[in-house]
Short mmCIF file of C-alpha atoms in Angstrom, two decimals:
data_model
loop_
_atom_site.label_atom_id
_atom_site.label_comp_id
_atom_site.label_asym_id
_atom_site.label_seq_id
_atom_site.Cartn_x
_atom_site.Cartn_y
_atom_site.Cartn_z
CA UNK A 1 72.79 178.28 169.83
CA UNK A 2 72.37 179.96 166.86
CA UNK A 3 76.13 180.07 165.53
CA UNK A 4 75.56 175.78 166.61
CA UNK A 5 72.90 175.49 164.36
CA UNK A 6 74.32 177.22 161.28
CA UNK A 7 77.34 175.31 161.82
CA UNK A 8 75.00 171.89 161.74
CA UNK A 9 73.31 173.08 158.77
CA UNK A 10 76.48 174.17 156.80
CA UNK A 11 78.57 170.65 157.47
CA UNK A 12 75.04 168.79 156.42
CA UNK A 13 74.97 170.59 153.14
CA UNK A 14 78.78 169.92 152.52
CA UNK A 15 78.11 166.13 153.45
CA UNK A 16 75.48 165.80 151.01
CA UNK A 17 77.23 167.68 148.40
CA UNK A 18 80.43 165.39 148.94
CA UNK A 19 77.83 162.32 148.83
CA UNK A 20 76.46 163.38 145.35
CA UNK A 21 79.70 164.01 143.77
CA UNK A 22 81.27 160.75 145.12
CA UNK A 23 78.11 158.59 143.65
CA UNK A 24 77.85 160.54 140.47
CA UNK A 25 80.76 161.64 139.11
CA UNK A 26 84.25 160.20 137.24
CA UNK A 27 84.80 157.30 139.20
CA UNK A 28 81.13 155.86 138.77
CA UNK A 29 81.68 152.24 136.81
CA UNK A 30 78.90 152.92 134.42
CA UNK A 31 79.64 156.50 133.22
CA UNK A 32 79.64 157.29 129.43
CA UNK A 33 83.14 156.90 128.40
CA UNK A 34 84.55 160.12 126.24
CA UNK A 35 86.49 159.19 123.18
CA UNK A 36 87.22 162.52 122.43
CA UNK A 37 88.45 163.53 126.13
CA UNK A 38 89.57 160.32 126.88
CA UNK A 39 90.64 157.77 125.00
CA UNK A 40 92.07 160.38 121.85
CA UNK A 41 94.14 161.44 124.13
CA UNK A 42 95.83 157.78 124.99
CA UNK A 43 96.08 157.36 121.05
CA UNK A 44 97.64 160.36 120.64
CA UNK A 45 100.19 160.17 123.38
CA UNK A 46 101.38 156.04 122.49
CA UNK A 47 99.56 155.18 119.44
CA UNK A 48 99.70 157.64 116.71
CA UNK A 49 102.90 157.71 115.86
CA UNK A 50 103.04 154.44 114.30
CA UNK A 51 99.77 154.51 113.45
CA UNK A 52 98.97 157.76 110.73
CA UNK A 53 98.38 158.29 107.65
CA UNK A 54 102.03 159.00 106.93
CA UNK A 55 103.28 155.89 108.39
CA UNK A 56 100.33 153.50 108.45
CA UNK A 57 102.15 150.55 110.19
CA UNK A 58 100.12 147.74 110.23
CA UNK A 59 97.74 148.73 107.40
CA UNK A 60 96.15 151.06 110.98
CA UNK A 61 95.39 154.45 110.87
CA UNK A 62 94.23 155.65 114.33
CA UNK A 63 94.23 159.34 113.79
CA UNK A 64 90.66 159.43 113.54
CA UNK A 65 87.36 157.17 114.95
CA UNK A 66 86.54 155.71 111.36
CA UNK A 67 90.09 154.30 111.18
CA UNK A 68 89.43 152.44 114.52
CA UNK A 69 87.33 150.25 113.15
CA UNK A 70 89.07 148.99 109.74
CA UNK A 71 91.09 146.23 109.79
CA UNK A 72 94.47 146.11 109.01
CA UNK A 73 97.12 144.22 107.52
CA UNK A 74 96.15 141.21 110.45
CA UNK A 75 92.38 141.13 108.62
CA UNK A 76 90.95 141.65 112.13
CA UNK A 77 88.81 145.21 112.68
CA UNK A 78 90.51 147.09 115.37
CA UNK A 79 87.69 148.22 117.39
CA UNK A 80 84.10 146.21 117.35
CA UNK A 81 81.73 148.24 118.92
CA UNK A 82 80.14 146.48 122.14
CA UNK A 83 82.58 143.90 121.76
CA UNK A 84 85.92 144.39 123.69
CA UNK A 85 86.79 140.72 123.57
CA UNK A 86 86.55 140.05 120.09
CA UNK A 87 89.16 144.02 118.92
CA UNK A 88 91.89 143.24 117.97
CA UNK A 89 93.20 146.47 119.71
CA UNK A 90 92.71 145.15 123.15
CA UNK A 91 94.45 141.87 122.47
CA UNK A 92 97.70 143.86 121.24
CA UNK A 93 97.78 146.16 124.25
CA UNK A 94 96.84 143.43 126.82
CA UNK A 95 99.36 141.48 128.90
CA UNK A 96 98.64 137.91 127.54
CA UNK A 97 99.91 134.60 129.29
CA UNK A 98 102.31 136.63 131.63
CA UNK A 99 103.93 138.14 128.33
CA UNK A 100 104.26 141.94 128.03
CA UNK A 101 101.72 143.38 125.63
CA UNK A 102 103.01 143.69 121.82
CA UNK A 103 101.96 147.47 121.71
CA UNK A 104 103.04 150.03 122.37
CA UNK A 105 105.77 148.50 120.56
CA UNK A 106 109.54 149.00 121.65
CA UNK A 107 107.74 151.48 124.23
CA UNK A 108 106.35 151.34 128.17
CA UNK A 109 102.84 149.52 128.05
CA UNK A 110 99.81 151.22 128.42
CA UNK A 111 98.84 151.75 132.58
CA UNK A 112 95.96 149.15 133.34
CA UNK A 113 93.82 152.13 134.26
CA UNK A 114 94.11 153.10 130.74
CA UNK A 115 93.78 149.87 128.81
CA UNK A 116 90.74 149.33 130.97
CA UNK A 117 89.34 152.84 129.68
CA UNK A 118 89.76 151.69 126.36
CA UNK A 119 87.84 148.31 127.13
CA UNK A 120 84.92 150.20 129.12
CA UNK A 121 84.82 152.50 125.82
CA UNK A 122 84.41 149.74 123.44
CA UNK A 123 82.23 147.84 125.48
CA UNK A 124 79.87 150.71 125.69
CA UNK A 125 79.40 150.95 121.98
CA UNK A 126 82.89 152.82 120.85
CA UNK A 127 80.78 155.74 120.45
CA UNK A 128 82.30 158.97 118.59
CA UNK A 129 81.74 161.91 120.62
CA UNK A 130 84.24 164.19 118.35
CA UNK A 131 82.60 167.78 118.33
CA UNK A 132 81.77 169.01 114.56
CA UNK A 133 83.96 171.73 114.92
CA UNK A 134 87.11 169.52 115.27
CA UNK A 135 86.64 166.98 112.92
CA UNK A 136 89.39 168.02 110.73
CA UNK A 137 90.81 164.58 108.94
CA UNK A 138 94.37 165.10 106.65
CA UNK A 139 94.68 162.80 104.33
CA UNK A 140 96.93 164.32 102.06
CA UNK A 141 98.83 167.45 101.40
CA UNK A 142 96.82 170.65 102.85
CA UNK A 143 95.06 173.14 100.80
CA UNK A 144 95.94 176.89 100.89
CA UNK A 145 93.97 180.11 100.37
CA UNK A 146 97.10 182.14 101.67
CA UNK A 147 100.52 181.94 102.48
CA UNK A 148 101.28 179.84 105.62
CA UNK A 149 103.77 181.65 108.71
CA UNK A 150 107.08 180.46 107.87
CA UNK A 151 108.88 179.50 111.09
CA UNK A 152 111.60 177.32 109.89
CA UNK A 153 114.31 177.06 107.04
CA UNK A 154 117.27 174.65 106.27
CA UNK A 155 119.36 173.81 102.82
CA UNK A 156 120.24 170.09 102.41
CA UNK A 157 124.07 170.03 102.72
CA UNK A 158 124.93 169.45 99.39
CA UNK A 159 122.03 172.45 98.45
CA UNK A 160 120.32 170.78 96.58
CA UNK A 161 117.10 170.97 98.65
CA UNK A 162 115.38 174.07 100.63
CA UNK A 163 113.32 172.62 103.41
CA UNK A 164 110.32 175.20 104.43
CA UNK A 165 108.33 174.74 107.17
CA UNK A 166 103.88 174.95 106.43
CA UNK A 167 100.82 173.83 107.47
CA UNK A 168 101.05 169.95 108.49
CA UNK A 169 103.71 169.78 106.58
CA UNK A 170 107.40 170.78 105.25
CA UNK A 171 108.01 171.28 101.69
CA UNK A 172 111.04 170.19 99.94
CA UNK A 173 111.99 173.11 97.01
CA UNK A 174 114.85 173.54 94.58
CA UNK A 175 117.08 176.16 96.09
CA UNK A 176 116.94 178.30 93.48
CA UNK A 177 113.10 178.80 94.32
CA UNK A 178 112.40 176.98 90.70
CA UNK A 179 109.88 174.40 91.73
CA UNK A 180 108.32 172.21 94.87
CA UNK A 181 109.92 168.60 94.67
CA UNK A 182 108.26 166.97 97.08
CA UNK A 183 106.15 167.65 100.25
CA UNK A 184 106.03 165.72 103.78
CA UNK A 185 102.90 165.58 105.44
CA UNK A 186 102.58 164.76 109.35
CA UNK A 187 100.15 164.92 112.34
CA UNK A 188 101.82 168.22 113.94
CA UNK A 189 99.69 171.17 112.66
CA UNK A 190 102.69 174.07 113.48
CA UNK A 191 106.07 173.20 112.52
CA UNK A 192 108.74 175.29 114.26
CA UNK A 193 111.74 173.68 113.36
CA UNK A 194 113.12 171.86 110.07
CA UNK A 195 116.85 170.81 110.23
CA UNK A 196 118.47 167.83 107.71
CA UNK A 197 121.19 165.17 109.61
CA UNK A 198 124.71 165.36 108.77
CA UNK A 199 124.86 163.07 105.69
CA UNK A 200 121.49 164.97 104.35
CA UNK A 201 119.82 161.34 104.04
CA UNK A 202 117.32 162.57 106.67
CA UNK A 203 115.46 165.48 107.54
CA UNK A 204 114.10 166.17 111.79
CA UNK A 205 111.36 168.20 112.40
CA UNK A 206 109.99 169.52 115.46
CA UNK A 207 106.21 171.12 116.19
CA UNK A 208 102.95 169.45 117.33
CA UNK A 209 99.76 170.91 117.90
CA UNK A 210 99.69 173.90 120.11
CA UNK A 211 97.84 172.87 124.10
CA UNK A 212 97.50 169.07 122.89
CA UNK A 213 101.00 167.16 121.73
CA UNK A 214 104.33 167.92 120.49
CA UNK A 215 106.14 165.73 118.26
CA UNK A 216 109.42 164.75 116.57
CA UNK A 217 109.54 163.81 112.82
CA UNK A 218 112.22 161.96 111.17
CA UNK A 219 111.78 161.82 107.40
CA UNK A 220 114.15 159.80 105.16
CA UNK A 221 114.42 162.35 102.50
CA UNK A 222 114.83 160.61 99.09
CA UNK A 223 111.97 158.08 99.94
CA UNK A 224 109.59 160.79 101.55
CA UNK A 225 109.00 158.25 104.34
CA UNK A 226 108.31 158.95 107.75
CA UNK A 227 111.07 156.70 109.66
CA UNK A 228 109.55 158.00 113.31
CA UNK A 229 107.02 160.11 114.83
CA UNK A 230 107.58 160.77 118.43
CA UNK A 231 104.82 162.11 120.69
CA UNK A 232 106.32 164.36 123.53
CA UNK A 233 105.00 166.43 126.54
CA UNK A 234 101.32 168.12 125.82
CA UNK A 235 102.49 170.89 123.94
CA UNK A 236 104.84 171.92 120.47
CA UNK A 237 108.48 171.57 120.68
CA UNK A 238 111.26 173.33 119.46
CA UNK A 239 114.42 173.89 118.42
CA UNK A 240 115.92 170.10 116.84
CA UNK A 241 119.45 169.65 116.61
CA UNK A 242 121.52 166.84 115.00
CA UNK A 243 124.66 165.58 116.83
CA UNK A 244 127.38 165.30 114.45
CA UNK A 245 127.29 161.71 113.71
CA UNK A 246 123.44 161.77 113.12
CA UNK A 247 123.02 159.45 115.93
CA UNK A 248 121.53 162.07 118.47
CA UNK A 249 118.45 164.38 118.07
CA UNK A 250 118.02 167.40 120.75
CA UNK A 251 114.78 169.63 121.52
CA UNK A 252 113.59 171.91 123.56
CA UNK A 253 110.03 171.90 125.10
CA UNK A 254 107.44 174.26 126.73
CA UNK A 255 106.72 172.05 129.61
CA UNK A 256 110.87 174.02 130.20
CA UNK A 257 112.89 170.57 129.34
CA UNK A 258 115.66 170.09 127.21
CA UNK A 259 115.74 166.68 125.72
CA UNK A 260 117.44 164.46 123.18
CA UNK A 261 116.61 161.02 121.85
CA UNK A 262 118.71 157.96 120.02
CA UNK A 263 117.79 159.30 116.07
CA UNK A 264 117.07 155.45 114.96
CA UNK A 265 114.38 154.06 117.93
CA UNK A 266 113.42 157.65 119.79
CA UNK A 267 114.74 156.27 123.07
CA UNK A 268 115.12 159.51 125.55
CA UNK A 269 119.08 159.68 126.64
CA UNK A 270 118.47 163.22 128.28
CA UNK A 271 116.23 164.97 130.28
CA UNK A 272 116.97 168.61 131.57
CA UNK A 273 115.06 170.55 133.71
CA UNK A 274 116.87 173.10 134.86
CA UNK A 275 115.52 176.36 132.52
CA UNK A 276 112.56 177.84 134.09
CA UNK A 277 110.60 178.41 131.08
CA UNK A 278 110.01 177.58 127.31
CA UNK A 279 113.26 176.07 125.61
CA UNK A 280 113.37 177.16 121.86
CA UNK A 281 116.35 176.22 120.78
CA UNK A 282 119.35 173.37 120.92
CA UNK A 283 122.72 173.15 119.49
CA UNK A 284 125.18 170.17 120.27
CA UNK A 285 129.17 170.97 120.85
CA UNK A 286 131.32 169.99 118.04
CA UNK A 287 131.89 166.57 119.37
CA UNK A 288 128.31 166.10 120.94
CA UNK A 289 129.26 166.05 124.63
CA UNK A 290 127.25 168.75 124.88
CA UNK A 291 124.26 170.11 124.05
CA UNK A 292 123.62 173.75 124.33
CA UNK A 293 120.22 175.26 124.95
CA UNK A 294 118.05 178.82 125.19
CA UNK A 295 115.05 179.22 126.67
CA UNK A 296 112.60 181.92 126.93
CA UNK A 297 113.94 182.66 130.65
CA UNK A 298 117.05 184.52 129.64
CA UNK A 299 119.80 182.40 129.91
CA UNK A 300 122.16 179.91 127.73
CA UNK A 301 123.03 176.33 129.68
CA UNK A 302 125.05 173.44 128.98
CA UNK A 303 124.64 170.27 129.55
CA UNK A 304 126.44 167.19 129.35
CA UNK A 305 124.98 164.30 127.47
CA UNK A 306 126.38 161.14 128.78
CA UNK A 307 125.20 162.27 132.47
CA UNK A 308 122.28 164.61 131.41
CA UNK A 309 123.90 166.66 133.95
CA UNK A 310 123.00 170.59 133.72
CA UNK A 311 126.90 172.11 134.13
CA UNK A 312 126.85 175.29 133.99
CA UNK A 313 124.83 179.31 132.44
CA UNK A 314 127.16 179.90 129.44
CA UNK A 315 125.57 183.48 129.93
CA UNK A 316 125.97 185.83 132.41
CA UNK A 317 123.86 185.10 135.95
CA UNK A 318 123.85 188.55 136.82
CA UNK A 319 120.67 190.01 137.66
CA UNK A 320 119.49 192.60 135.36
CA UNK A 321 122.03 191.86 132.76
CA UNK A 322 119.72 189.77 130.55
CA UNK A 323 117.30 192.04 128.81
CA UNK A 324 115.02 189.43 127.76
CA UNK A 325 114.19 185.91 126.71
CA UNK A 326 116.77 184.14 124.36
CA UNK A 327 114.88 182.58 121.15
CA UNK A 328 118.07 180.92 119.04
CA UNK A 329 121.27 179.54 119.00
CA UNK A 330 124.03 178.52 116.40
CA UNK A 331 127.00 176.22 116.80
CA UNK A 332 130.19 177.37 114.68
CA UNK A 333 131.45 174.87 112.30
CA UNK A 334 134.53 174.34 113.42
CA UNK A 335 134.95 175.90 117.05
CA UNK A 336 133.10 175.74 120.17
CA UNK A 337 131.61 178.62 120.25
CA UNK A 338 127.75 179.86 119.66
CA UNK A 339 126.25 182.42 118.47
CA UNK A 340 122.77 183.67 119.64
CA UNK A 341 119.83 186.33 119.96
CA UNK A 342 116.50 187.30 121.37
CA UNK A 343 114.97 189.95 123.12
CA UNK A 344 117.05 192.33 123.35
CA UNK A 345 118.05 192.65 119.24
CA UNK A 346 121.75 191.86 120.56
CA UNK A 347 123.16 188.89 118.38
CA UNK A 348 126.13 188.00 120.24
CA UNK A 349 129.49 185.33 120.04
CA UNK A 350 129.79 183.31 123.30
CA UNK A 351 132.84 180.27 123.63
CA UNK A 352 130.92 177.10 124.82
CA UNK A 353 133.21 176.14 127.68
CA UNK A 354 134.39 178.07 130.34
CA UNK A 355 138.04 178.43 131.09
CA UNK A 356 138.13 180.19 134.05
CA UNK A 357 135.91 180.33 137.39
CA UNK A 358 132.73 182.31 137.95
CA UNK A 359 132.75 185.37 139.63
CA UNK A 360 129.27 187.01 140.28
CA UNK A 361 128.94 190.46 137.82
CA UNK A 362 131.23 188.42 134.89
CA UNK A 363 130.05 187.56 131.77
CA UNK A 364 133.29 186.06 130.39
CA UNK A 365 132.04 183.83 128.03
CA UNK A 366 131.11 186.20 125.78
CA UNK A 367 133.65 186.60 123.10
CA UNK A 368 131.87 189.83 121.46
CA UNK A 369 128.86 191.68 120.54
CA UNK A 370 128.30 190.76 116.50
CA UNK A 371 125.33 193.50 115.78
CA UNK A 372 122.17 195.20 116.63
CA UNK A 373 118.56 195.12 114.92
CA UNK A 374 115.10 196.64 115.62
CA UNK A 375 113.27 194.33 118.13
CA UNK A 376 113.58 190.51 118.45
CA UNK A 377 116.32 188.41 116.37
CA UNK A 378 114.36 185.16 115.97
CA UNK A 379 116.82 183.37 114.17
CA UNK A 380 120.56 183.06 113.54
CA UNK A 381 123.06 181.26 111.36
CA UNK A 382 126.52 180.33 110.26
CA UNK A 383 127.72 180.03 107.03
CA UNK A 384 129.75 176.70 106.21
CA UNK A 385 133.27 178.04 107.29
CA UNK A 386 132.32 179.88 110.17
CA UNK A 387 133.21 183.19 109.00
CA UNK A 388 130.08 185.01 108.79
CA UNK A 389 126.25 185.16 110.54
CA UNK A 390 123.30 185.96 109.31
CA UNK A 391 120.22 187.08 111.77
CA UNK A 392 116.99 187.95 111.40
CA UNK A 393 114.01 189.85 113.35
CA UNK A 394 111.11 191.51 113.42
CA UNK A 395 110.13 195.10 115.09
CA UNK A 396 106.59 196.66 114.92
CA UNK A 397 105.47 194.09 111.51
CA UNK A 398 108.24 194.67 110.20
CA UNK A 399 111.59 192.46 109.17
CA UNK A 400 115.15 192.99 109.30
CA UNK A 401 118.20 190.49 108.35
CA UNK A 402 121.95 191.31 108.26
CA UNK A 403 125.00 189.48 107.35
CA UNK A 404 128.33 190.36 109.39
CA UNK A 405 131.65 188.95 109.85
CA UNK A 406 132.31 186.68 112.46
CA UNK A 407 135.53 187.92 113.29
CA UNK A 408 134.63 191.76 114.41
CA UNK A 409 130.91 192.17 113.83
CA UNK A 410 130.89 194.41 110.72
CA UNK A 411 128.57 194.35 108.26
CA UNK A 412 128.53 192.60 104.86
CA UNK A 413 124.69 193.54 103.74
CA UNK A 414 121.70 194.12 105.07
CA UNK A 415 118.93 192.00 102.54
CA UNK A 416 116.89 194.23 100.06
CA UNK A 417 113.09 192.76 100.41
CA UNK A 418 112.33 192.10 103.63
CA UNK A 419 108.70 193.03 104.94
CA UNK A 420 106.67 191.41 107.48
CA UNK A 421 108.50 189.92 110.59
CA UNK A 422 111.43 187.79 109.86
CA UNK A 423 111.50 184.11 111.56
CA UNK A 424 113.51 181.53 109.90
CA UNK A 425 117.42 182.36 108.02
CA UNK A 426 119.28 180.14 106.69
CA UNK A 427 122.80 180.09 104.70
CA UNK A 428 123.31 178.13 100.96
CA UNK A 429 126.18 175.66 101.78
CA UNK A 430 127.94 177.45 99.14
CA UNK A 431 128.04 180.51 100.90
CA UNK A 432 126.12 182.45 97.47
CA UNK A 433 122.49 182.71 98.95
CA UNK A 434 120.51 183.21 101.81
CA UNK A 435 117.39 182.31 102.42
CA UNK A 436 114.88 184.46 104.75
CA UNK A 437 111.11 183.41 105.60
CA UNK A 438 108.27 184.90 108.26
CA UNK A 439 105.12 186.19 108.89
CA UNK A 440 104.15 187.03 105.18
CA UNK A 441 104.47 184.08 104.22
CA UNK A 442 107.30 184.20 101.42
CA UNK A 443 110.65 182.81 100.74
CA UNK A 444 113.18 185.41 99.74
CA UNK A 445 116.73 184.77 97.93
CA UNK A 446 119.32 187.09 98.44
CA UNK A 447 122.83 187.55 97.18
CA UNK A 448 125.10 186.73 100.25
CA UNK A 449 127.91 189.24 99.12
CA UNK A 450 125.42 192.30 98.19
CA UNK A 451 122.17 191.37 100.14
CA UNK A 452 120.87 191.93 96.61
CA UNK A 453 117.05 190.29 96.15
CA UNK A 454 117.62 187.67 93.90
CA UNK A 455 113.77 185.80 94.06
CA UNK A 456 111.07 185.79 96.18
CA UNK A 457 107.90 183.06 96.39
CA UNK A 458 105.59 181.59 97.98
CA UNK A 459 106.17 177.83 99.15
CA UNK A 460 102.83 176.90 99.03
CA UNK A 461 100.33 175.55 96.01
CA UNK A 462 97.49 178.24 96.51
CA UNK A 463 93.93 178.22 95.73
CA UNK A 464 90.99 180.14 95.10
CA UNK A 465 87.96 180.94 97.71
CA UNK A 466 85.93 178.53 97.22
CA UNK A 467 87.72 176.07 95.19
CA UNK A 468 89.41 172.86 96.27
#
């Protein structure tokens, strides 16, 4: 009896509790809307990228809740507090007379559950909920007190230009270090990856905002417009690659996907899923059949780009014969083959294809081991012809970087100057220079023959404490 009565008096607390969260929580039809947990989110995800201060289509900025309720180029305020029916947002991303709605534009429409979130939001008042703490608007080019992390470098292909990754931003420098010409800013606070297209009209660049959006940039380079911005997955991405007529973009994402989109409307054309974690960097074969990828789960794929079809581990499958997680990949100029590092301090040569079957315990792609440094390489790359690599890492604070010959691995230099942990190379299409970049925070210039320090600077206007 008294086991019965417990049991009676347990499922009547669990049946009230169920009652009270089914009358009082989310799906209650007069619950405070969030903006900032809610409907930011939505804006972020389909809205923002047309709508920023970079690339304000429209005459609408919806980065922020005091752009919502400007009007734009149509004269109309966006958002009108208390007043769905008469914001000009909800008419745009409404179906209207059995038409589909006009935003997002050249994108799937917003789910009715959403565009009735929005409504319930604006009908309530539009109220900004943003906390104080994250009420960070960018309007123009960021301020520094200190040198940013430098994840990414890339020379234009005439070398003219040294792209260097920042804060919200990449800045365009004369490779000779000499001055900043111009600087593009975006919505992604981290930028991991900087590369120009083929013709060097165009520069990609991949990042986001670490836990809440990754994004693709395409900037047209002598105009310093944004041509697209490209939310994707909840989280930064990595690792963009041109195809070799500019028309493709590839990128690797932490949600484990390797993707790549049409360069001129940001239409997805593949979708990977076969890594099982991170993917940090892409390369495309010569031709752009293929797209090669490395992810933080040891291994190199390939994967065909007209069936998005994952063909084969260019690496060894072996277990225990990857020591760690691959970070980057190069193509050669003129051959399929890659060359690539991580973990392990091992930058090695790999062909792209296989020519022979797989036997379990082979690693026969691999060509041949190209040289050894302390701790992780985080970045490698060819100079124009092939013939050499550079790599760079970083052990215990401290960076390393290392030219060697293609052909057997030996070494030309290692770089006078290096410090803190080395992230970003990158080779002068002339061959002459290198450029190195990291934790610290600096660009270095080295001689490509002697490793000799030619310059070293940081990318970055910086300010005093306390001044603006």
């Amino acid at each position: 009896m008294r086991q019965a009565s417990s049991l009676l008096v347990f499922l009547s607390v669990v049946a009230c509790t169920f009652a009270k969260d089914k009358n009082t929580e989310p799906n209650r039809a007069d619950r405070q809307i969030s903006y900032y947990r809610e409907i930011r989110p939505i804006f972020q995800q389909h809205c923002q990228g047309c709508h920023q201060p970079a690339r304000p289509k429209g005459g609408l900025i919806m980065t922020d809740h005091a752009g919502l309720l400007k009007k734009g180029d149509s004269d109309l305020p966006a958002v009108v507090p208390g007043k769905p029916e008469k914001s000009y947002l909800v008419e745009l991303i409404e179906p209207r007379d059995g038409k589909k709605p006009r935003m997002p534009e050249g994108r799937d429409p917003l789910h009715p559950t959403q565009v009735e979130l929005i409504k319930r939001w604006i009908a309530q008042g539009a109220v900004d909920d943003t906390p104080a703490s994250a009420k960070r608007t960018l309007t123009g080019p960021p301020t520094y007190q200190s040198p940013p992390v430098i994840t990414s470098l890339d020379y234009s292909p005439d070398g003219k230009i040294l792209a260097v990754s920042g804060y919200h931003e990449v800045l365009l420098h004369k490779p000779d270090g000499s001055g900043l010409i111009g600087r593009l800013v975006g919505l992604s606070e981290r930028i991991e990856s900087v590369r120009f297209s083929p013709d060097g009209k165009r520069l990609a660049v991949a990042g986001g905002s670490p836990g809440r959006f990754g994004e693709v940039q395409i900037w047209d380079v002598h105009k310093r417009n944004l041509l697209l911005s490209l939310p994707v997955t909840f989280d930064t991405v990595y690792g963009v690659s041109w195809s070799h007529d500019g028309e493709l973009l590839s990128f690797g994402c932490a949600d484990n996907t390797l993707r790549a989109i049409e360069a001129k409307t940001g239409k997805q054309v593949v979708y990977q899923g076969a890594h099982s974690d991170w993917v940090l960097e892409t390369v495309f074969s010569l031709k752009s059949t293929h797209i090669v990828s490395v992810s933080r789960d040891r291994s190199m794929k390939l994967t065909e780009v007209a069936t998005q079809r994952f063909v084969d581990n260019i690496t060894s499958i072996t277990p225990g014969a990857l020591k760690g997680g691959l970070m980057t990949v190069d193509r050669h100029p003129t051959k399929e083959e890659v060359a690539v590092g991580g973990a392990d301090g091992q930058v090695k040569l790999y062909q792209i294809f296989r020519t022979k079957p797989r036997k379990i315990g082979d690693d026969f792609n691999k060509i041949r081991d190209l040289t050894s440094l302390p701790g992780r390489i985080f970045a490698v790359r060819f100079n124009k012809d092939g013939s050499r690599v550079i790599a760079g890492s970083s052990y215990n604070g401290r960076g390393y970087a290392r030219i060697v010959q293609t052909a057997d691995g030996k070494t030309i230099a290692d770089l006078e100057g290096t410090k803190g942990a080395i992230y970003a190379v990158a080779y002068r299409p002339d061959s002459k220079q290198v450029a190195t970049a990291g934790f610290d925070g600096y660009v270095r210039l080295n001689d490509a023959h002697t490793g000799k320090l030619l310059k070293e600077f940081v990318p970055v206007p910086l300010v005093q404490p306390g001044r603006n």
